[in-house]
XYZ file of C-alpha atoms in Angstrom:
170
model
C -32.508 -17.392 -7.142
C -31.001 -20.490 -5.345
C -27.977 -19.537 -3.185
C -25.394 -20.548 -5.169
C -26.207 -18.304 -7.295
C -26.753 -15.491 -4.923
C -23.082 -16.154 -3.922
C -21.685 -15.982 -7.396
C -23.660 -12.203 -8.019
C -22.423 -11.522 -5.044
C -18.330 -12.032 -6.440
C -19.378 -10.599 -9.605
C -20.655 -7.671 -7.956
C -17.021 -7.414 -5.821
C -15.367 -7.761 -9.739
C -16.761 -5.175 -10.861
C -16.282 -2.850 -8.114
C -12.786 -3.425 -8.650
C -12.602 -3.307 -12.732
C -14.597 0.338 -12.200
C -11.189 1.401 -8.724
C -9.013 0.663 -11.440
C -9.693 1.539 -14.572
C -7.977 4.145 -16.192
C -5.571 4.853 -11.942
C -2.941 6.358 -13.048
C 0.540 4.009 -12.569
C 1.179 6.495 -9.371
C -1.677 6.628 -7.719
C -1.778 3.062 -7.288
C 1.015 3.082 -4.736
C 0.711 6.201 -3.657
C -0.201 6.481 0.065
C -1.755 9.280 2.215
C -0.110 8.726 5.246
C 3.135 7.212 5.963
C 1.295 4.090 6.661
C -1.292 3.612 5.154
C -2.294 0.801 2.385
C -1.941 1.589 -1.237
C -4.579 1.185 -4.195
C -2.213 -1.893 -5.397
C -1.949 -3.018 -2.061
C -6.128 -3.754 -1.374
C -6.639 -4.521 -5.038
C -3.359 -7.610 -4.895
C -4.071 -8.375 -1.050
C -8.523 -8.699 -1.541
C -7.793 -11.013 -4.347
C -5.132 -13.127 -2.720
C -7.750 -13.421 0.417
C -10.422 -14.533 -2.404
C -7.517 -16.650 -3.615
C -6.530 -18.627 -1.074
C -9.694 -18.445 0.432
C -11.349 -20.325 -2.566
C -8.570 -22.385 -3.529
C -8.373 -24.738 0.127
C -12.876 -24.343 0.204
C -11.720 -25.797 -3.254
C -8.841 -28.507 -2.509
C -7.372 -26.906 -5.156
C -4.149 -24.941 -6.280
C -4.211 -20.802 -6.054
C -4.539 -19.199 -9.104
C -1.095 -17.204 -7.606
C 0.985 -19.898 -7.525
C -0.987 -22.520 -11.284
C -1.343 -19.126 -12.974
C 2.277 -17.126 -12.638
C 1.259 -14.812 -11.067
C 3.430 -14.882 -8.518
C 6.155 -14.629 -10.691
C 4.443 -12.227 -13.140
C 4.664 -9.942 -9.346
C 8.017 -10.852 -8.501
C 7.422 -9.365 -5.641
C 9.843 -9.570 -2.452
C 7.404 -11.649 -0.432
C 6.814 -15.210 0.500
C 4.604 -17.316 -1.565
C 1.830 -17.565 0.544
C 1.548 -14.603 1.933
C -1.877 -12.898 1.352
C -0.982 -9.318 3.092
C -2.590 -10.564 6.568
C -0.072 -8.383 9.149
C 1.694 -6.580 7.357
C 3.388 -3.792 8.046
C 3.700 -0.240 6.129
C 6.890 -1.549 4.783
C 5.062 -4.575 3.955
C 2.331 -2.331 2.244
C 5.290 -0.880 0.784
C 6.695 -3.399 -0.915
C 3.570 -4.700 -3.123
C 4.527 -2.587 -6.424
C 3.312 -2.566 -9.709
C 4.228 -0.902 -13.436
C 0.229 -0.822 -14.347
C -3.694 -1.977 -12.666
C -3.951 -4.289 -15.717
C -1.221 -7.006 -14.048
C -3.929 -6.261 -10.907
C -7.075 -6.477 -13.085
C -5.097 -10.026 -14.745
C -5.192 -11.754 -11.482
C -8.759 -10.700 -10.175
C -10.313 -11.535 -13.433
C -8.448 -14.843 -13.702
C -9.624 -15.095 -8.961
C -13.217 -13.911 -10.446
C -12.772 -16.566 -13.043
C -12.063 -19.859 -10.589
C -14.139 -18.509 -7.848
C -17.697 -18.739 -10.727
C -16.377 -21.824 -11.767
C -16.003 -23.202 -7.646
C -19.018 -21.828 -7.362
C -20.766 -23.919 -10.761
C -19.767 -27.295 -8.298
C -21.718 -25.866 -5.133
C -25.074 -27.148 -4.167
C -26.942 -25.126 -1.506
C -26.743 -28.269 0.567
C -22.666 -28.575 0.084
C -22.304 -24.512 1.952
C -23.015 -26.445 5.058
C -19.501 -28.455 4.512
C -17.052 -27.886 7.733
C -14.412 -26.310 6.433
C -12.972 -24.772 9.665
C -12.490 -26.352 13.286
C -10.621 -24.294 14.005
C -13.115 -21.953 15.393
C -16.356 -21.833 17.330
C -19.134 -22.791 16.639
C -16.590 -24.269 13.409
C -16.690 -22.547 9.964
C -18.822 -23.744 7.338
C -17.987 -23.269 3.380
C -21.595 -20.808 3.113
C -19.740 -18.720 6.557
C -16.224 -18.773 4.634
C -17.769 -17.075 0.567
C -19.707 -15.007 2.600
C -16.252 -12.969 4.808
C -14.619 -14.184 1.409
C -17.334 -10.869 -0.119
C -17.165 -9.234 2.733
C -13.190 -8.457 3.340
C -12.954 -7.611 -0.397
C -16.217 -5.779 -0.682
C -14.966 -3.760 2.078
C -11.354 -3.476 0.989
C -12.017 -2.370 -3.051
C -14.881 0.186 -1.380
C -11.720 1.168 1.015
C -9.220 1.605 -1.772
C -11.501 3.067 -4.622
C -12.291 5.689 -1.329
C -8.511 5.921 -1.406
C -7.980 6.910 -5.518
C -11.349 9.143 -5.457
C -9.015 11.190 -2.139
C -5.967 11.051 -4.827
C -7.171 12.465 -7.119
C -8.731 15.243 -5.674
C -5.693 15.926 -4.290
C -4.124 15.910 -7.860
């Protein structure tokens, strides 16, 4: 297996976990909180997808799926157009509301499809390209992609855990 195929496998696992987490979830549990400052399932999946969309689009030099495919308008959130959820307050988290899980799945699937298409253009050698020199050491494309995988997998795990807690509570 080459390096880009390995990365595609990892992103595909995230996509599968997003589907598993959202499949059959009630609309109530999407935005329910376990305490007033907690994240919601909807916010966690929206955020992990926004981060993947933002970071992969930046690396690819392309427009984010959020804008290019009209998801910004479809979600209609009262947030800045480029908001990805970093630094959100409890009030910002509460503002991320959806009527059903289908919109979250559609957005994540579109981002996943674009991510895999981009990965298909890469070679193992291209993963060494520096994409962010604001860090010491500078961040390579490979390191950025692994960082996105780690972040998204962590958040989808949190969403799955949260769903379980909410469903056991009734």
